[in-house]
Amino acid sequence: MENILHYDTVALDDEKNALVIVDQTRLPGEVALLSLTRQEEIRRAIYLLQVRGAPAIGVAAAIGVYLAAREIRTEEYGAFCREFKTAKDYLASARPTAVNLFWALDRMERVVLAHRGEPAARIKALLHDEAVAIRDEDVCACRAIGEHGLSLIKDGDGILTHCNAGQLAAVKYGTALAPIHVGLEKGYRFRVFTDETRPLLQGARLSAFEMHSAGADTTVICDSMASQVMKNGWIQAVFVGCDRLAANGDACNKIGTSGLAILAQYYGIPFYVCAPTSTLDLRAATGSDIPIEERPPEEVTELWYEKRMAPAGVNVYNPAFDFADHALVTAVVTEHGIARPPYPESLRAMAGRRPEFTA
Ligand code: MRU
């Protein structure tokens, strides 16, 4: 099998006018590319986690809404805006937690609103360029996160990560795994521990696959083993990604992140959150303001098993995310540098460098 790192996680095929993604539900067994043109397919791919991870969802939505705009037939600007908004809202309804989805769609809508009265063909061309820019900027942001994050660790360190916040969750490099990718490129060696990440196993299936493909010494552990590997002295830093970062530094990420942050503090291990500034949501004052996705109970009771593992009739609680309290976050690594407490000030300064604030 070809190295997964040579594939684009999310791409726009201009010839076929399609969103092309690596189907992450089939990894690591099979590398299958999906070429999606219909809005129902694109929304479904996001909901089913065929494309997943906050930055990747944002890029997929930007490309998706551009493809929707291409199909708008009216030449009347007001009608164009209304049809665009309908398509935008449809894609935005795929998942509620990762703010990158809404950030990317809002950014696309701003292009439409900034070109009031202009011909539909021109607005469509500008939407194409904006979607490509969002994609390209994600690569640059993740590379920069990798460089900044690498300054926090040293050759030979043991790194624990949760879920998949790597290349598969973005376009290239990823966020939490970017320092490892960049370090490996520079000849560092790391011992990487990937939490399997129940219930959807993004750690066992995706991070372990990605890290092993990149040449890292990779060990998969069950989520419940994190305390043990920390106690063994094998972990020098925890790196996680983020789906939405509140203004006070509360970091919402895959379910289990909160517990990991508590463990890291107990064992005196730095806990780093890696996130592009597109993940910052200053309208969320704290983590409690972030909507937490709840997913179907079958993901817990049946998926991955030959037969159902929990007795029929029991209740199942399946939140997809939780948040690490800001007091447990040692630093937030963004593309613009490393933010440290107090987060209300340091994160606001980072957000101020986003294009929509500086334009
Ligand atoms: O449900 P998922 O797989 O989309 O959850 C993804 C995560 O929790 C990632 O850690 C997060 O999106 C950061 S991705 C760089």
Coordinates of C-alpha atoms and ligand atoms in Angstrom, one line a residue:
M1 CA 0.0 0.0 0.0
E2 CA 1.3 3.5 -0.8
N3 CA 2.1 5.8 2.1
I4 CA -1.1 7.5 3.3
L5 CA 0.9 10.7 3.8
H6 CA 1.2 11.0 0.0
Y7 CA -2.5 11.4 -0.4
D8 CA -4.4 14.6 -0.1
T9 CA -6.9 14.3 2.7
V10 CA -9.2 16.9 1.1
A11 CA -8.9 18.2 -2.4
L12 CA -10.9 20.0 -5.1
D13 CA -11.0 18.2 -8.5
D14 CA -11.6 21.1 -10.9
E15 CA -12.0 18.8 -13.9
K16 CA -14.8 16.8 -12.4
N17 CA -16.0 19.7 -10.1
A18 CA -15.8 17.3 -7.2
L19 CA -14.7 17.2 -3.6
V20 CA -12.2 14.4 -3.3
I21 CA -11.5 12.9 0.1
V22 CA -9.8 9.9 1.6
D23 CA -12.6 7.8 3.1
Q24 CA -11.5 7.7 6.7
T25 CA -14.1 5.2 7.8
R26 CA -12.1 2.6 5.7
L27 CA -8.7 3.3 7.1
P28 CA -6.3 1.7 7.9
G29 CA -7.5 -1.4 5.9
E30 CA -8.1 0.3 2.7
V31 CA -7.1 3.7 1.1
A32 CA -10.2 4.6 -0.9
L33 CA -10.8 8.0 -2.5
L34 CA -14.3 9.4 -2.7
S35 CA -15.2 11.9 -5.4
L36 CA -18.3 13.8 -4.2
T37 CA -20.4 16.2 -6.3
R38 CA -23.8 16.2 -4.7
Q39 CA -24.5 18.3 -1.6
E40 CA -26.3 15.3 0.1
E41 CA -23.1 13.2 -0.4
I42 CA -20.9 15.9 1.0
R43 CA -23.0 16.6 4.1
R44 CA -23.3 12.8 4.7
A45 CA -19.5 12.4 4.4
I46 CA -19.0 15.0 7.1
Y47 CA -21.7 13.5 9.3
L48 CA -20.4 9.9 8.9
L49 CA -16.8 11.1 9.5
Q50 CA -15.6 10.0 6.1
V51 CA -14.0 13.4 6.3
R52 CA -13.3 14.4 9.9
G53 CA -11.1 16.6 12.1
A54 CA -11.9 20.3 12.5
P55 CA -9.6 21.8 9.8
A56 CA -10.5 19.1 7.3
I57 CA -14.2 19.6 7.9
G58 CA -13.7 23.4 7.3
V59 CA -11.9 22.8 4.0
A60 CA -14.4 20.2 2.8
A61 CA -17.3 22.6 3.6
A62 CA -15.6 25.5 1.8
I63 CA -15.2 23.3 -1.3
G64 CA -18.7 21.9 -0.9
V65 CA -20.4 25.3 -0.8
Y66 CA -18.4 26.4 -3.8
L67 CA -19.6 23.4 -5.7
A68 CA -23.2 24.3 -4.6
A69 CA -22.7 27.8 -5.8
R70 CA -21.6 26.6 -9.2
E71 CA -25.0 25.0 -9.6
I72 CA -27.0 28.2 -8.9
R73 CA -28.6 29.2 -12.1
T74 CA -30.1 32.7 -11.4
E75 CA -28.3 35.8 -12.5
E76 CA -30.2 38.0 -9.9
Y77 CA -27.9 38.8 -7.0
G78 CA -30.6 38.7 -4.3
A79 CA -31.8 35.3 -5.4
F80 CA -28.2 34.1 -5.7
C81 CA -27.5 35.1 -2.0
R82 CA -30.6 33.3 -0.8
E83 CA -29.7 30.0 -2.7
F84 CA -26.1 30.3 -1.4
K85 CA -27.4 30.7 2.2
T86 CA -29.6 27.7 1.9
A87 CA -26.6 25.6 0.7
K88 CA -24.4 27.0 3.4
D89 CA -27.0 26.2 6.2
Y90 CA -27.4 22.7 4.8
L91 CA -23.7 21.9 5.1
A92 CA -23.4 23.7 8.5
S93 CA -26.0 21.3 9.9
A94 CA -23.7 18.3 9.4
R95 CA -22.0 18.5 12.8
P96 CA -22.3 21.1 15.6
T97 CA -19.0 21.2 17.5
A98 CA -16.0 22.0 15.3
V99 CA -16.1 25.7 14.7
N100 CA -13.9 25.5 11.6
L101 CA -17.0 24.3 9.7
F102 CA -18.9 27.5 10.5
W103 CA -15.8 29.6 10.2
A104 CA -15.1 28.4 6.7
L105 CA -18.7 28.7 5.5
D106 CA -18.9 32.2 7.0
R107 CA -15.7 33.2 5.2
M108 CA -17.2 31.9 1.9
E109 CA -20.4 33.8 2.5
R110 CA -18.4 37.0 3.0
V111 CA -17.1 36.7 -0.5
V112 CA -20.7 36.7 -1.8
L113 CA -21.7 39.6 0.4
A114 CA -18.6 41.7 -0.6
H115 CA -19.5 41.5 -4.3
R116 CA -23.0 42.8 -4.2
G117 CA -24.6 43.1 -7.7
E118 CA -21.7 41.5 -9.6
P119 CA -22.3 38.8 -12.2
A120 CA -22.9 35.3 -10.8
A121 CA -20.0 34.0 -12.9
R122 CA -17.5 36.3 -11.2
I123 CA -18.8 35.5 -7.7
K124 CA -18.5 31.8 -8.5
A125 CA -14.9 32.3 -9.7
L126 CA -14.1 34.2 -6.5
L127 CA -15.7 31.4 -4.4
H128 CA -13.5 28.9 -6.1
D129 CA -10.4 31.0 -5.3
E130 CA -11.5 31.4 -1.6
A131 CA -12.0 27.7 -1.2
V132 CA -8.6 27.0 -2.6
A133 CA -7.1 29.7 -0.3
I134 CA -8.7 28.2 2.7
R135 CA -7.2 24.9 1.8
D136 CA -3.7 26.3 1.1
E137 CA -3.7 28.4 4.2
D138 CA -4.5 25.3 6.3
V139 CA -1.3 23.7 5.0
C140 CA 0.7 26.8 5.9
A141 CA -1.0 27.1 9.3
C142 CA -0.4 23.5 10.2
R143 CA 3.3 23.6 9.1
A144 CA 3.8 26.7 11.4
I145 CA 2.1 24.9 14.3
G146 CA 4.5 22.1 13.7
E147 CA 7.5 24.4 13.9
H148 CA 6.2 26.2 17.0
G149 CA 5.2 22.9 18.7
L150 CA 8.6 21.3 18.0
S151 CA 10.2 24.0 20.1
L152 CA 8.4 22.5 23.1
I153 CA 9.9 19.0 22.8
K154 CA 13.2 17.3 22.3
D155 CA 14.7 14.4 20.5
G156 CA 13.7 11.1 22.1
D157 CA 10.6 12.4 24.0
G158 CA 7.5 10.2 24.6
I159 CA 4.4 12.0 23.3
L160 CA 0.8 11.0 24.1
T161 CA -1.9 12.1 21.7
H162 CA -5.7 11.5 21.6
C163 CA -8.0 11.0 18.7
N164 CA -6.5 12.0 15.4
A165 CA -5.3 15.6 15.0
G166 CA -2.9 14.8 12.2
Q167 CA -2.7 15.1 8.5
L168 CA -5.9 13.1 8.2
A169 CA -7.7 15.7 10.2
A170 CA -6.4 18.6 8.1
V171 CA -4.9 18.9 4.7
K172 CA -1.3 18.2 5.6
Y173 CA 0.7 17.9 8.8
G174 CA -2.3 18.3 11.0
T175 CA -2.2 20.2 14.3
A176 CA -1.3 18.0 17.3
L177 CA 0.8 15.7 15.2
A178 CA 2.4 18.5 13.2
P179 CA 5.3 18.9 15.6
I180 CA 6.0 15.2 15.3
H181 CA 5.8 15.3 11.5
V182 CA 8.1 18.3 11.3
G183 CA 10.5 16.8 13.9
L184 CA 10.7 13.5 12.0
E185 CA 11.5 15.5 8.8
K186 CA 14.4 17.0 10.7
G187 CA 15.7 13.7 12.0
Y188 CA 14.2 13.7 15.5
R189 CA 13.0 10.4 17.0
F190 CA 9.9 10.3 19.1
R191 CA 8.0 7.5 20.9
V192 CA 4.4 8.2 20.1
F193 CA 1.5 6.8 22.2
T194 CA -1.9 7.0 20.6
D195 CA -5.0 6.6 22.7
E196 CA -7.3 4.3 20.8
T197 CA -10.1 6.9 21.3
R198 CA -13.4 5.1 21.9
P199 CA -15.9 4.8 20.5
L200 CA -14.8 5.6 16.9
L201 CA -11.1 4.6 17.3
Q202 CA -9.6 7.6 15.5
G203 CA -6.4 7.0 17.6
A204 CA -6.0 3.3 16.9
R205 CA -7.1 3.4 13.3
L206 CA -5.9 6.8 12.1
S207 CA -3.2 8.3 14.4
A208 CA -1.4 5.0 14.7
F209 CA -1.6 4.5 11.0
E210 CA -0.4 8.0 10.2
M211 CA 2.4 8.0 12.8
H212 CA 3.6 4.5 11.8
S213 CA 3.6 5.6 8.1
A214 CA 5.6 8.6 9.0
G215 CA 8.2 6.4 10.6
A216 CA 7.5 7.2 14.3
D217 CA 7.9 4.6 17.0
T218 CA 4.2 4.1 17.6
T219 CA 2.4 2.4 20.5
V220 CA -1.4 2.1 20.6
I221 CA -3.0 2.1 24.1
C222 CA -6.6 1.8 25.3
D223 CA -7.9 5.1 26.6
S224 CA -7.9 3.7 30.1
M225 CA -4.1 3.0 30.0
A226 CA -3.0 6.7 29.8
S227 CA -2.5 7.0 33.5
Q228 CA -0.3 3.9 33.5
V229 CA 2.0 5.1 30.7
M230 CA 2.3 8.4 32.4
K231 CA 3.2 6.8 35.7
N232 CA 5.8 4.7 34.0
G233 CA 7.6 8.0 33.0
W234 CA 7.1 7.3 29.3
I235 CA 5.3 10.6 28.5
Q236 CA 7.1 13.9 28.4
A237 CA 4.3 15.8 26.7
V238 CA 0.6 15.4 25.7
F239 CA -0.4 17.0 22.4
V240 CA -4.0 17.2 21.4
G241 CA -6.0 19.0 18.7
C242 CA -9.0 21.1 19.2
D243 CA -12.5 21.5 17.7
R244 CA -13.4 24.8 19.4
L245 CA -11.3 26.9 21.6
A246 CA -13.2 29.2 24.0
A247 CA -12.1 32.7 24.7
N248 CA -10.9 31.7 28.2
G249 CA -8.8 28.8 26.9
D250 CA -11.2 26.0 27.6
A251 CA -10.3 23.5 24.8
C252 CA -13.1 21.4 23.3
N253 CA -11.8 18.2 21.7
K254 CA -12.6 14.5 21.3
I255 CA -14.3 12.9 24.3
G256 CA -11.6 11.9 26.7
T257 CA -9.5 15.0 26.3
S258 CA -10.7 16.4 29.7
G259 CA -9.7 13.3 31.6
L260 CA -6.3 13.3 29.9
A261 CA -5.6 16.9 30.9
I262 CA -6.5 16.1 34.5
L263 CA -4.1 13.1 34.4
A264 CA -1.3 15.2 32.8
Q265 CA -1.6 17.7 35.6
Y266 CA -1.5 15.0 38.3
Y267 CA 1.7 13.6 36.8
G268 CA 3.3 17.0 36.1
I269 CA 3.3 16.5 32.3
P270 CA 2.8 19.5 30.0
F271 CA -0.5 19.5 28.2
Y272 CA -0.4 21.3 24.9
V273 CA -3.4 22.1 22.7
C274 CA -2.6 22.7 19.0
A275 CA -5.0 24.7 17.0
P276 CA -5.1 27.1 14.0
T277 CA -6.7 30.4 14.9
S278 CA -9.7 29.3 12.8
T279 CA -10.5 27.1 15.7
L280 CA -10.8 30.0 18.1
D281 CA -14.4 31.0 18.9
L282 CA -14.3 34.3 20.9
R283 CA -18.1 34.2 21.1
A284 CA -17.8 31.2 23.4
A285 CA -16.8 32.7 26.7
T286 CA -16.1 29.3 28.2
G287 CA -16.2 25.6 27.2
S288 CA -19.8 25.4 28.6
D289 CA -20.9 27.7 25.7
I290 CA -19.8 25.1 23.1
P291 CA -22.4 22.7 21.7
I292 CA -21.4 19.1 22.3
E293 CA -22.4 16.6 19.6
E294 CA -24.1 13.5 20.7
R295 CA -23.9 10.6 18.4
P296 CA -25.9 7.3 17.9
P297 CA -25.8 4.8 20.7
E298 CA -24.8 2.0 18.3
E299 CA -21.3 3.6 18.0
V300 CA -20.8 2.4 21.6
T301 CA -22.7 -0.8 21.7
E302 CA -22.3 -2.4 18.3
L303 CA -19.8 -0.8 16.0
W304 CA -16.6 -2.8 15.7
Y305 CA -18.1 -5.8 17.4
E306 CA -19.4 -9.0 15.7
K307 CA -22.4 -8.9 18.0
R308 CA -23.8 -6.3 20.3
M309 CA -21.8 -5.9 23.5
A310 CA -24.1 -4.1 25.8
P311 CA -27.4 -5.7 26.9
A312 CA -30.4 -4.5 24.9
G313 CA -32.5 -1.9 26.8
V314 CA -29.7 -0.1 28.6
N315 CA -29.2 3.6 28.2
V316 CA -26.2 4.9 26.3
Y317 CA -24.6 8.3 26.6
N318 CA -22.4 9.1 23.6
P319 CA -21.0 12.6 23.7
A320 CA -18.4 13.1 20.9
F321 CA -16.5 15.8 22.7
D322 CA -15.6 17.3 26.1
F323 CA -13.3 20.2 27.0
A324 CA -10.1 20.5 28.9
D325 CA -10.4 23.2 31.5
H326 CA -8.1 26.2 30.6
A327 CA -6.4 25.8 34.0
L328 CA -5.0 22.5 32.8
V329 CA -3.7 23.7 29.4
T330 CA 0.0 24.5 29.6
A331 CA 0.0 26.3 26.3
V332 CA -2.0 26.7 23.0
V333 CA 0.1 26.3 19.9
T334 CA -1.2 28.3 17.0
E335 CA 0.2 29.2 13.6
H336 CA 1.1 32.6 14.9
G337 CA 3.0 31.3 18.0
I338 CA 2.5 29.9 21.4
A339 CA -0.2 31.4 23.6
R340 CA 0.2 31.0 27.4
P341 CA -2.1 32.0 30.3
P342 CA -3.8 34.3 30.9
Y343 CA -5.6 33.0 27.8
P344 CA -8.3 35.8 27.4
E345 CA -5.4 38.2 26.5
S346 CA -3.1 35.8 24.6
L347 CA -5.8 34.2 22.5
R348 CA -7.4 37.5 21.7
A349 CA -4.0 38.7 20.4
M350 CA -3.7 35.5 18.3
A351 CA -7.3 36.0 16.9
G352 CA -6.4 39.6 16.0
R353 CA -4.1 38.2 13.4
R354 CA -6.7 36.4 11.4
P355 CA -7.4 37.8 7.9
E356 CA -11.0 38.8 8.7
F357 CA -9.7 41.0 11.6
T358 CA -6.8 42.5 9.7
A359 CA -8.6 43.1 6.4
Ligands
MRU1 O1 -15.1 13.4 15.6 P1 -13.8 13.8 15.0 O2 -13.0 12.6 14.5 O3 -14.0 14.8 13.8 O4 -13.0 14.5 16.1 C1 -11.8 15.1 15.8 C2 -11.1 15.6 16.9 O5 -11.5 15.6 18.1 C3 -9.7 16.3 16.6 O6 -8.9 16.1 17.7 C4 -9.9 17.7 16.4 O7 -10.9 17.9 15.3 C5 -8.7 18.4 16.0 S1 -8.2 18.0 14.4 C6 -6.8 18.8 13.9

